[in-house]
Amino acid sequence: MTTEDFRSAKNIATFYPPQRILMGPGPSDTHHRVLSAMARPTLGHLDPVFANMMEEIKDLLRYAFQTKNKMTFSVSGPGSVGMEMCFVNMIEPGDKVVVCRNGVFGSRMIENVERHGGVAVVVDDKWGEPVDPQKVEDALKQHPDAKILAFVHAETSTGVLSDAQTLCELARRYDCLTIVDTVTSLGGSPIKVDEWGIDAIYSGSQKCLSCPPGLSPVSFSERVTNLVKNRKTKVHSWFMDIGLLLGYWGSSTRTYHHTAPTNSLYALHESLVMLYEEGLERSWARHRRNHEAFKAGLATMGINYVVDEQYRLPQLNSVYIPDGVDDKAVRDRLLADYSLEIGAGLGDFAGKVWRFGLMGTSSRVENVVMCLNALETVFSDMGVNLKRGTAESAAHQSYAENPMP
Amino acid sequence: MTTEDFRSAKNIATFYPPQRILMGPGPSDTHHRVLSAMARPTLGHLDPVFANMMEEIKDLLRYAFQTKNKMTFSVSGPGSVGMEMCFVNMIEPGDKVVVCRNGVFGSRMIENVERHGGVAVVVDDKWGEPVDPQKVEDALKQHPDAKILAFVHAETSTGVLSDAQTLCELARRYDCLTIVDTVTSLGGSPIKVDEWGIDAIYSGSQKCLSCPPGLSPVSFSERVTNLVKNRKTKVHSWFMDIGLLLGYWGSSTRTYHHTAPTNSLYALHESLVMLYEEGLERSWARHRRNHEAFKAGLATMGINYVVDEQYRLPQLNSVYIPDGVDDKAVRDRLLADYSLEIGAGLGDFAGKVWRFGLMGTSSRVENVVMCLNALETVFSDMGVNLKRGTAESAAHQSYAENPMP
């Protein structure tokens, strides 16, 4: 198609996105400091100034993951690539992997095991319930040849938090390495890689770190490094081969591997600096505090959570859609009238569940109040009998009762 | 490590990169319009407004690649992932692939073939020379069971352009599909996917498109789609499986696959809008014109090209480092005194060759003049006898002789 033909067929101009408030399961709102960082001039990926920034990212990620692991860096792809990087490096043909499935991302782990030549032993729990350590122990006992235990710490599809510490202890006891998905937990809920003995961990930039999507922070223990060094077969991906990547992210080597996504890494750096300035403990407390207030507001509208209180992720509130309320009509109205995005249910939860994210920058008092008021208005307009302002009052009361530590 | 301990051990603050002039092999300078686009508010990856922008990206990429291929989109990872996506989808265990190697990226293709279970038949040409069609035909004759021909259109390691049209014709004649690397050519040199009959093509965002690194535009013919549909084995990557990705990038489906790198896609969109505004033909002409002027200037300093004139990439000038000139000292000085990045030699060319990129936004009169003057100064300071201003005059003369069409 010639330039002239294309120009007359299509009328495409600069894209100006609307300003949303992102309260779905991710991405969350990107902080203006992070957006500014992203727009700074591009550097060469081998520039010494850029190399120094990469070292800072490694340090900041070690802090965020609470680990001393040397092999801690950012994968140049979204969380799904971080996940695949763990499996493709750690599995050799025929290896047995115990995979816990209590939502969408457990299923994706099984796909990963099988596509990389492993055998998945699946431990199922209901959607909305945490991984049951007893079932995991039974599976590990029944499969003494299992090499890896893989589970999701914070299930984005259901809003449930599993007990990573207990599961990792079990894995050690049965001589298994662990692969842990923390896409939705990093920065929002406590993660202690070294204390809990996690071997391979991956996350995403776009949830509680408030960075645009596209990068996946990862960390690997020495047990993983040794495993990969002693593989009998070559990792069957060139891009994801940890051995090659180490040469690039290693502080002394910096061998050309691929062209790092410079500007996206500026953004990640800034979001990690913000996490470090706030402090992990305060970030966790903020996520919890906004969750408590939001929960108090939802309660006044008779909205029920999917997950039992003790297993709830503060940053991801999965609730049942009230009877008689039209899922899509509400979400469309919120987007159209409030520029507010909330999450639909995935898989079995489609049409039945909403997911409200309070992650990173999106986890703030203004958003809690605005969202509660918007829901009250929309429900009232749909004929639900609600006294306007009740939810907001309940939220404010919760804030008063739960000051920041 | 506690927050307090980390704060006292490390002193990490917001990162402010210096403003460079990027005249290496990529990334090139990102245009300020593209940087601004990147800093716009993040949208949800399933937002209808975002989905519409994805459709525009597909249209703009079809124009850039000169194709009607439905399956034309941007991979959420750097060019290396685009490369791997082609190989992992198109190869089944035991498949024979003729791979042309005349630089670093041909070698990487071989790695890809082997890691994905294929058998590579290697056709070697010297670094700095184009792929020899005669050798390719010999290989295709000798291996009638070969399924794929893979080659690099524009070798970033050497600055050579191979004749993609002729090579694709050969592949068709011998019933092979083609995989073509156009990371350095897209936007800078003519590429005509449909006219030449290219089956699988990948590129990168950070060269002649002047977008930050991190994305890989790709396009696949229906012959590839059919091949993938009829695979006997599952693609052994979850993230790179074209079948799954189509559900996400398909205009009617938009099934959740991974979280798209929203802000990076804003940037790609803007860079493609700029290419469309300029027009492909004018962009190619601009790249050629700046190359001619740069070449004229280099000639006055007695600097010789690695590649024969007829095979030279205008956007990537590989030249021999003059005798008695210290490679690293020159590059360090250019970076320190001019904030100018040029490319070192890779592999066999390390220490012997420089690579000057004139790509995308970096391909501009000011850069040509500045770089020539900087080289004259640095060489003079190192004792080379040069009359200052000679190179710039030669460049201006070339510009006068070659007006933009």
PDB file of C-alpha atoms in Angstrom, chain B residues 99-327:
ATOM      1  CA  VAL B  99      20.456 -20.321   8.274  1.00  0.00           C
ATOM      2  CA  CYS B 100      22.650 -17.674   6.695  1.00  0.00           C
ATOM      3  CA  ARG B 101      25.444 -16.446   8.945  1.00  0.00           C
ATOM      4  CA  ASN B 102      27.350 -13.298   8.048  1.00  0.00           C
ATOM      5  CA  GLY B 103      27.435 -11.662  11.472  1.00  0.00           C
ATOM      6  CA  VAL B 104      26.341 -11.910  15.100  1.00  0.00           C
ATOM      7  CA  PHE B 105      22.635 -12.217  14.451  1.00  0.00           C
ATOM      8  CA  GLY B 106      22.965 -15.126  12.047  1.00  0.00           C
ATOM      9  CA  SER B 107      24.767 -16.975  14.857  1.00  0.00           C
ATOM     10  CA  ARG B 108      21.931 -16.172  17.208  1.00  0.00           C
ATOM     11  CA  MET B 109      19.488 -17.630  14.679  1.00  0.00           C
ATOM     12  CA  ILE B 110      21.440 -20.895  14.722  1.00  0.00           C
ATOM     13  CA  GLU B 111      21.202 -20.965  18.531  1.00  0.00           C
ATOM     14  CA  ASN B 112      17.468 -20.483  18.164  1.00  0.00           C
ATOM     15  CA  VAL B 113      17.081 -23.307  15.656  1.00  0.00           C
ATOM     16  CA  GLU B 114      19.015 -25.722  17.843  1.00  0.00           C
ATOM     17  CA  ARG B 115      17.392 -24.766  21.128  1.00  0.00           C
ATOM     18  CA  HIS B 116      13.978 -25.308  19.579  1.00  0.00           C
ATOM     19  CA  GLY B 117      14.811 -28.778  18.357  1.00  0.00           C
ATOM     20  CA  GLY B 118      15.610 -27.996  14.729  1.00  0.00           C
ATOM     21  CA  VAL B 119      18.622 -28.876  12.609  1.00  0.00           C
ATOM     22  CA  ALA B 120      20.546 -25.905  11.252  1.00  0.00           C
ATOM     23  CA  VAL B 121      22.176 -26.037   7.810  1.00  0.00           C
ATOM     24  CA  VAL B 122      24.580 -23.124   7.966  1.00  0.00           C
ATOM     25  CA  VAL B 123      25.469 -21.001   4.946  1.00  0.00           C
ATOM     26  CA  ASP B 124      28.469 -18.901   5.871  1.00  0.00           C
ATOM     27  CA  ASP B 125      29.554 -15.605   4.408  1.00  0.00           C
ATOM     28  CA  LYS B 126      32.335 -13.385   5.593  1.00  0.00           C
ATOM     29  CA  TRP B 127      31.558 -10.667   8.112  1.00  0.00           C
ATOM     30  CA  GLY B 128      30.898  -7.495   6.147  1.00  0.00           C
ATOM     31  CA  GLU B 129      29.652  -9.349   3.077  1.00  0.00           C
ATOM     32  CA  PRO B 130      26.020  -9.906   2.147  1.00  0.00           C
ATOM     33  CA  VAL B 131      24.432 -13.342   2.052  1.00  0.00           C
ATOM     34  CA  ASP B 132      25.424 -14.982  -1.234  1.00  0.00           C
ATOM     35  CA  PRO B 133      22.261 -16.197  -3.057  1.00  0.00           C
ATOM     36  CA  GLN B 134      24.285 -18.771  -4.978  1.00  0.00           C
ATOM     37  CA  LYS B 135      25.445 -20.438  -1.770  1.00  0.00           C
ATOM     38  CA  VAL B 136      21.895 -20.380  -0.473  1.00  0.00           C
ATOM     39  CA  GLU B 137      20.598 -22.019  -3.631  1.00  0.00           C
ATOM     40  CA  ASP B 138      23.290 -24.698  -3.378  1.00  0.00           C
ATOM     41  CA  ALA B 139      22.225 -25.414   0.201  1.00  0.00           C
ATOM     42  CA  LEU B 140      18.552 -25.554  -0.731  1.00  0.00           C
ATOM     43  CA  LYS B 141      19.337 -27.971  -3.568  1.00  0.00           C
ATOM     44  CA  GLN B 142      21.450 -30.123  -1.300  1.00  0.00           C
ATOM     45  CA  HIS B 143      18.766 -30.178   1.402  1.00  0.00           C
ATOM     46  CA  PRO B 144      15.430 -30.600  -0.375  1.00  0.00           C
ATOM     47  CA  ASP B 145      13.843 -31.423   2.985  1.00  0.00           C
ATOM     48  CA  ALA B 146      14.680 -27.980   4.404  1.00  0.00           C
ATOM     49  CA  LYS B 147      11.553 -26.272   5.674  1.00  0.00           C
ATOM     50  CA  ILE B 148      12.729 -22.768   6.427  1.00  0.00           C
ATOM     51  CA  LEU B 149      15.283 -20.267   5.154  1.00  0.00           C
ATOM     52  CA  ALA B 150      16.360 -17.743   7.780  1.00  0.00           C
ATOM     53  CA  PHE B 151      18.550 -14.734   7.203  1.00  0.00           C
ATOM     54  CA  VAL B 152      19.304 -11.239   8.422  1.00  0.00           C
ATOM     55  CA  HIS B 153      18.258  -8.438   6.087  1.00  0.00           C
ATOM     56  CA  ALA B 154      20.377  -5.765   7.762  1.00  0.00           C
ATOM     57  CA  GLU B 155      23.259  -7.109   9.866  1.00  0.00           C
ATOM     58  CA  THR B 156      23.693  -4.778  12.843  1.00  0.00           C
ATOM     59  CA  SER B 157      27.106  -6.219  13.625  1.00  0.00           C
ATOM     60  CA  THR B 158      28.577  -5.398  10.206  1.00  0.00           C
ATOM     61  CA  GLY B 159      26.369  -2.822   8.479  1.00  0.00           C
ATOM     62  CA  VAL B 160      25.629  -4.991   5.465  1.00  0.00           C
ATOM     63  CA  LEU B 161      22.334  -5.262   3.591  1.00  0.00           C
ATOM     64  CA  SER B 162      21.420  -8.556   1.968  1.00  0.00           C
ATOM     65  CA  ASP B 163      19.085  -8.955  -0.975  1.00  0.00           C
ATOM     66  CA  ALA B 164      15.910 -10.098   0.766  1.00  0.00           C
ATOM     67  CA  GLN B 165      13.857 -10.155  -2.408  1.00  0.00           C
ATOM     68  CA  THR B 166      16.160 -12.570  -4.211  1.00  0.00           C
ATOM     69  CA  LEU B 167      16.568 -14.782  -1.146  1.00  0.00           C
ATOM     70  CA  CYS B 168      12.793 -14.996  -0.640  1.00  0.00           C
ATOM     71  CA  GLU B 169      12.283 -15.900  -4.295  1.00  0.00           C
ATOM     72  CA  LEU B 170      14.793 -18.711  -3.891  1.00  0.00           C
ATOM     73  CA  ALA B 171      13.037 -19.940  -0.753  1.00  0.00           C
ATOM     74  CA  ARG B 172       9.689 -20.104  -2.563  1.00  0.00           C
ATOM     75  CA  ARG B 173      11.243 -21.938  -5.476  1.00  0.00           C
ATOM     76  CA  TYR B 174      12.552 -24.589  -3.085  1.00  0.00           C
ATOM     77  CA  ASP B 175       9.320 -24.661  -1.087  1.00  0.00           C
ATOM     78  CA  CYS B 176      10.721 -23.071   2.051  1.00  0.00           C
ATOM     79  CA  LEU B 177       9.214 -20.520   4.376  1.00  0.00           C
ATOM     80  CA  THR B 178      11.323 -17.495   5.275  1.00  0.00           C
ATOM     81  CA  ILE B 179      12.272 -15.865   8.575  1.00  0.00           C
ATOM     82  CA  VAL B 180      13.786 -12.425   8.046  1.00  0.00           C
ATOM     83  CA  ASP B 181      15.505 -10.208  10.636  1.00  0.00           C
ATOM     84  CA  THR B 182      14.828  -6.551   9.884  1.00  0.00           C
ATOM     85  CA  VAL B 183      15.721  -5.086  13.271  1.00  0.00           C
ATOM     86  CA  THR B 184      17.998  -2.470  11.745  1.00  0.00           C
ATOM     87  CA  SER B 185      16.234  -1.982   8.417  1.00  0.00           C
ATOM     88  CA  LEU B 186      12.604  -1.213   9.306  1.00  0.00           C
ATOM     89  CA  GLY B 187      11.967   2.444   8.492  1.00  0.00           C
ATOM     90  CA  GLY B 188      15.507   2.992   7.187  1.00  0.00           C
ATOM     91  CA  SER B 189      15.686   0.760   4.106  1.00  0.00           C
ATOM     92  CA  PRO B 190      12.953  -0.547   1.798  1.00  0.00           C
ATOM     93  CA  ILE B 191      11.113  -3.619   3.085  1.00  0.00           C
ATOM     94  CA  LYS B 192       8.204  -5.026   1.088  1.00  0.00           C
ATOM     95  CA  VAL B 193       6.819  -8.040   2.879  1.00  0.00           C
ATOM     96  CA  ASP B 194       4.039  -8.934   0.452  1.00  0.00           C
ATOM     97  CA  GLU B 195       5.883  -8.045  -2.748  1.00  0.00           C
ATOM     98  CA  TRP B 196       8.948 -10.029  -1.702  1.00  0.00           C
ATOM     99  CA  GLY B 197       6.927 -12.873  -0.169  1.00  0.00           C
ATOM    100  CA  ILE B 198       8.452 -12.774   3.304  1.00  0.00           C
ATOM    101  CA  ASP B 199       6.708 -15.221   5.644  1.00  0.00           C
ATOM    102  CA  ALA B 200       7.916 -14.261   9.104  1.00  0.00           C
ATOM    103  CA  ILE B 201       9.523 -10.937   9.817  1.00  0.00           C
ATOM    104  CA  TYR B 202      10.600  -9.265  13.043  1.00  0.00           C
ATOM    105  CA  SER B 203      12.117  -5.914  13.903  1.00  0.00           C
ATOM    106  CA  GLY B 204      12.923  -3.708  16.892  1.00  0.00           C
ATOM    107  CA  SER B 205      11.564  -0.416  18.144  1.00  0.00           C
ATOM    108  CA  GLN B 206      14.898   1.220  18.936  1.00  0.00           C
ATOM    109  CA  LYS B 207      16.592   1.656  15.551  1.00  0.00           C
ATOM    110  CA  CYS B 208      15.087   3.536  12.602  1.00  0.00           C
ATOM    111  CA  LEU B 209      11.741   3.942  14.398  1.00  0.00           C
ATOM    112  CA  SER B 210      13.367   6.098  17.112  1.00  0.00           C
ATOM    113  CA  CYS B 211      11.395   4.551  19.879  1.00  0.00           C
ATOM    114  CA  PRO B 212      12.944   3.287  23.117  1.00  0.00           C
ATOM    115  CA  PRO B 213      14.035  -0.359  23.074  1.00  0.00           C
ATOM    116  CA  GLY B 214      11.741  -3.064  24.402  1.00  0.00           C
ATOM    117  CA  LEU B 215       9.258  -3.923  21.659  1.00  0.00           C
ATOM    118  CA  SER B 216       9.498  -6.090  18.583  1.00  0.00           C
ATOM    119  CA  PRO B 217       7.148  -5.520  15.632  1.00  0.00           C
ATOM    120  CA  VAL B 218       6.389  -8.767  13.811  1.00  0.00           C
ATOM    121  CA  SER B 219       4.310  -9.969  10.886  1.00  0.00           C
ATOM    122  CA  PHE B 220       3.385 -13.475   9.747  1.00  0.00           C
ATOM    123  CA  SER B 221       1.952 -14.659   6.440  1.00  0.00           C
ATOM    124  CA  GLU B 222      -1.005 -16.996   6.206  1.00  0.00           C
ATOM    125  CA  ARG B 223       1.430 -19.763   5.315  1.00  0.00           C
ATOM    126  CA  VAL B 224       2.898 -19.365   8.809  1.00  0.00           C
ATOM    127  CA  THR B 225      -0.530 -19.239  10.456  1.00  0.00           C
ATOM    128  CA  ASN B 226      -1.456 -22.471   8.717  1.00  0.00           C
ATOM    129  CA  LEU B 227       1.807 -24.110   9.652  1.00  0.00           C
ATOM    130  CA  VAL B 228       1.299 -23.226  13.319  1.00  0.00           C
ATOM    131  CA  LYS B 229      -2.338 -24.420  13.246  1.00  0.00           C
ATOM    132  CA  ASN B 230      -1.219 -27.782  11.907  1.00  0.00           C
ATOM    133  CA  ARG B 231       1.654 -28.368  14.332  1.00  0.00           C
ATOM    134  CA  LYS B 232       1.834 -31.874  15.719  1.00  0.00           C
ATOM    135  CA  THR B 233       3.456 -30.701  18.959  1.00  0.00           C
ATOM    136  CA  LYS B 234       2.549 -27.795  21.237  1.00  0.00           C
ATOM    137  CA  VAL B 235       4.738 -24.717  20.861  1.00  0.00           C
ATOM    138  CA  HIS B 236       7.177 -25.100  23.709  1.00  0.00           C
ATOM    139  CA  SER B 237       6.702 -21.618  25.049  1.00  0.00           C
ATOM    140  CA  TRP B 238       3.560 -20.277  26.632  1.00  0.00           C
ATOM    141  CA  PHE B 239       4.409 -16.618  26.265  1.00  0.00           C
ATOM    142  CA  MET B 240       5.505 -16.840  22.640  1.00  0.00           C
ATOM    143  CA  ASP B 241       2.752 -19.114  21.330  1.00  0.00           C
ATOM    144  CA  ILE B 242       1.296 -17.230  18.361  1.00  0.00           C
ATOM    145  CA  GLY B 243      -1.990 -19.111  18.679  1.00  0.00           C
ATOM    146  CA  LEU B 244      -2.541 -17.684  22.166  1.00  0.00           C
ATOM    147  CA  LEU B 245      -1.292 -14.225  21.243  1.00  0.00           C
ATOM    148  CA  LEU B 246      -3.718 -13.987  18.357  1.00  0.00           C
ATOM    149  CA  GLY B 247      -6.580 -14.199  20.808  1.00  0.00           C
ATOM    150  CA  TYR B 248      -5.232 -11.111  22.507  1.00  0.00           C
ATOM    151  CA  TRP B 249      -4.222  -9.038  19.472  1.00  0.00           C
ATOM    152  CA  GLY B 250      -7.229 -10.203  17.421  1.00  0.00           C
ATOM    153  CA  SER B 251      -9.622  -7.315  16.834  1.00  0.00           C
ATOM    154  CA  SER B 252     -12.767  -9.222  17.788  1.00  0.00           C
ATOM    155  CA  THR B 253     -11.481 -11.377  20.623  1.00  0.00           C
ATOM    156  CA  ARG B 254      -9.138  -9.520  22.969  1.00  0.00           C
ATOM    157  CA  THR B 255      -8.779 -12.504  25.286  1.00  0.00           C
ATOM    158  CA  TYR B 256      -6.540 -11.821  28.251  1.00  0.00           C
ATOM    159  CA  HIS B 257      -3.091 -13.220  27.565  1.00  0.00           C
ATOM    160  CA  HIS B 258      -0.564 -11.012  29.285  1.00  0.00           C
ATOM    161  CA  THR B 259      -0.608  -7.428  30.488  1.00  0.00           C
ATOM    162  CA  ALA B 260       0.463  -5.374  27.486  1.00  0.00           C
ATOM    163  CA  PRO B 261       3.206  -2.797  28.087  1.00  0.00           C
ATOM    164  CA  THR B 262       0.795   0.117  27.716  1.00  0.00           C
ATOM    165  CA  ASN B 263       3.163   3.069  27.879  1.00  0.00           C
ATOM    166  CA  SER B 264       5.758   1.437  25.657  1.00  0.00           C
ATOM    167  CA  LEU B 265       2.999   0.872  23.113  1.00  0.00           C
ATOM    168  CA  TYR B 266       2.040   4.570  23.274  1.00  0.00           C
ATOM    169  CA  ALA B 267       5.639   5.265  22.296  1.00  0.00           C
ATOM    170  CA  LEU B 268       5.611   2.785  19.426  1.00  0.00           C
ATOM    171  CA  HIS B 269       2.305   4.212  18.214  1.00  0.00           C
ATOM    172  CA  GLU B 270       3.725   7.733  18.152  1.00  0.00           C
ATOM    173  CA  SER B 271       6.903   6.667  16.371  1.00  0.00           C
ATOM    174  CA  LEU B 272       4.817   4.878  13.737  1.00  0.00           C
ATOM    175  CA  VAL B 273       2.580   7.932  13.352  1.00  0.00           C
ATOM    176  CA  MET B 274       5.733   9.948  12.718  1.00  0.00           C
ATOM    177  CA  LEU B 275       6.898   7.436  10.117  1.00  0.00           C
ATOM    178  CA  TYR B 276       3.475   7.624   8.445  1.00  0.00           C
ATOM    179  CA  GLU B 277       3.526  11.419   8.476  1.00  0.00           C
ATOM    180  CA  GLU B 278       6.997  11.498   6.923  1.00  0.00           C
ATOM    181  CA  GLY B 279       6.193   8.676   4.538  1.00  0.00           C
ATOM    182  CA  LEU B 280       8.302   5.557   4.055  1.00  0.00           C
ATOM    183  CA  GLU B 281       9.919   6.806   0.845  1.00  0.00           C
ATOM    184  CA  ARG B 282      10.997  10.078   2.421  1.00  0.00           C
ATOM    185  CA  SER B 283      12.322   8.293   5.489  1.00  0.00           C
ATOM    186  CA  TRP B 284      14.402   5.962   3.314  1.00  0.00           C
ATOM    187  CA  ALA B 285      15.640   8.978   1.308  1.00  0.00           C
ATOM    188  CA  ARG B 286      16.554  10.894   4.472  1.00  0.00           C
ATOM    189  CA  HIS B 287      18.555   7.958   5.808  1.00  0.00           C
ATOM    190  CA  ARG B 288      20.391   7.679   2.485  1.00  0.00           C
ATOM    191  CA  ARG B 289      21.043  11.411   2.217  1.00  0.00           C
ATOM    192  CA  ASN B 290      22.586  11.698   5.674  1.00  0.00           C
ATOM    193  CA  HIS B 291      24.652   8.612   4.991  1.00  0.00           C
ATOM    194  CA  GLU B 292      26.032  10.128   1.777  1.00  0.00           C
ATOM    195  CA  ALA B 293      27.061  13.301   3.593  1.00  0.00           C
ATOM    196  CA  PHE B 294      28.619  11.385   6.461  1.00  0.00           C
ATOM    197  CA  LYS B 295      30.491   9.166   4.022  1.00  0.00           C
ATOM    198  CA  ALA B 296      31.821  12.225   2.189  1.00  0.00           C
ATOM    199  CA  GLY B 297      33.092  13.645   5.467  1.00  0.00           C
ATOM    200  CA  LEU B 298      34.724  10.381   6.571  1.00  0.00           C
ATOM    201  CA  ALA B 299      36.464  10.136   3.197  1.00  0.00           C
ATOM    202  CA  THR B 300      38.345  13.377   3.889  1.00  0.00           C
ATOM    203  CA  MET B 301      39.823  11.721   6.972  1.00  0.00           C
ATOM    204  CA  GLY B 302      40.878   8.655   5.021  1.00  0.00           C
ATOM    205  CA  ILE B 303      38.459   6.419   6.876  1.00  0.00           C
ATOM    206  CA  ASN B 304      37.416   3.279   4.990  1.00  0.00           C
ATOM    207  CA  TYR B 305      34.161   1.382   5.085  1.00  0.00           C
ATOM    208  CA  VAL B 306      34.011  -2.302   5.934  1.00  0.00           C
ATOM    209  CA  VAL B 307      31.252  -3.019   3.448  1.00  0.00           C
ATOM    210  CA  ASP B 308      31.349  -2.598  -0.351  1.00  0.00           C
ATOM    211  CA  GLU B 309      29.413   0.465  -1.455  1.00  0.00           C
ATOM    212  CA  GLN B 310      26.552  -1.426  -3.098  1.00  0.00           C
ATOM    213  CA  TYR B 311      25.776  -3.469   0.051  1.00  0.00           C
ATOM    214  CA  ARG B 312      26.092  -0.707   2.631  1.00  0.00           C
ATOM    215  CA  LEU B 313      23.322   0.076   5.060  1.00  0.00           C
ATOM    216  CA  PRO B 314      22.887   3.845   5.031  1.00  0.00           C
ATOM    217  CA  GLN B 315      21.734   3.776   8.652  1.00  0.00           C
ATOM    218  CA  LEU B 316      24.710   1.816   9.973  1.00  0.00           C
ATOM    219  CA  ASN B 317      28.193   2.870   8.899  1.00  0.00           C
ATOM    220  CA  SER B 318      30.830   0.293   9.780  1.00  0.00           C
ATOM    221  CA  VAL B 319      34.319   1.636   9.242  1.00  0.00           C
ATOM    222  CA  TYR B 320      37.830   0.497   9.987  1.00  0.00           C
ATOM    223  CA  ILE B 321      39.485   2.277  12.875  1.00  0.00           C
ATOM    224  CA  PRO B 322      42.422   4.209  11.366  1.00  0.00           C
ATOM    225  CA  ASP B 323      45.895   2.839  12.067  1.00  0.00           C
ATOM    226  CA  GLY B 324      47.489   4.207  15.196  1.00  0.00           C
ATOM    227  CA  VAL B 325      44.201   5.385  16.653  1.00  0.00           C
ATOM    228  CA  ASP B 326      43.153   3.938  19.994  1.00  0.00           C
ATOM    229  CA  ASP B 327      39.615   2.552  19.732  1.00  0.00           C
TER     230      ASP B 327
END
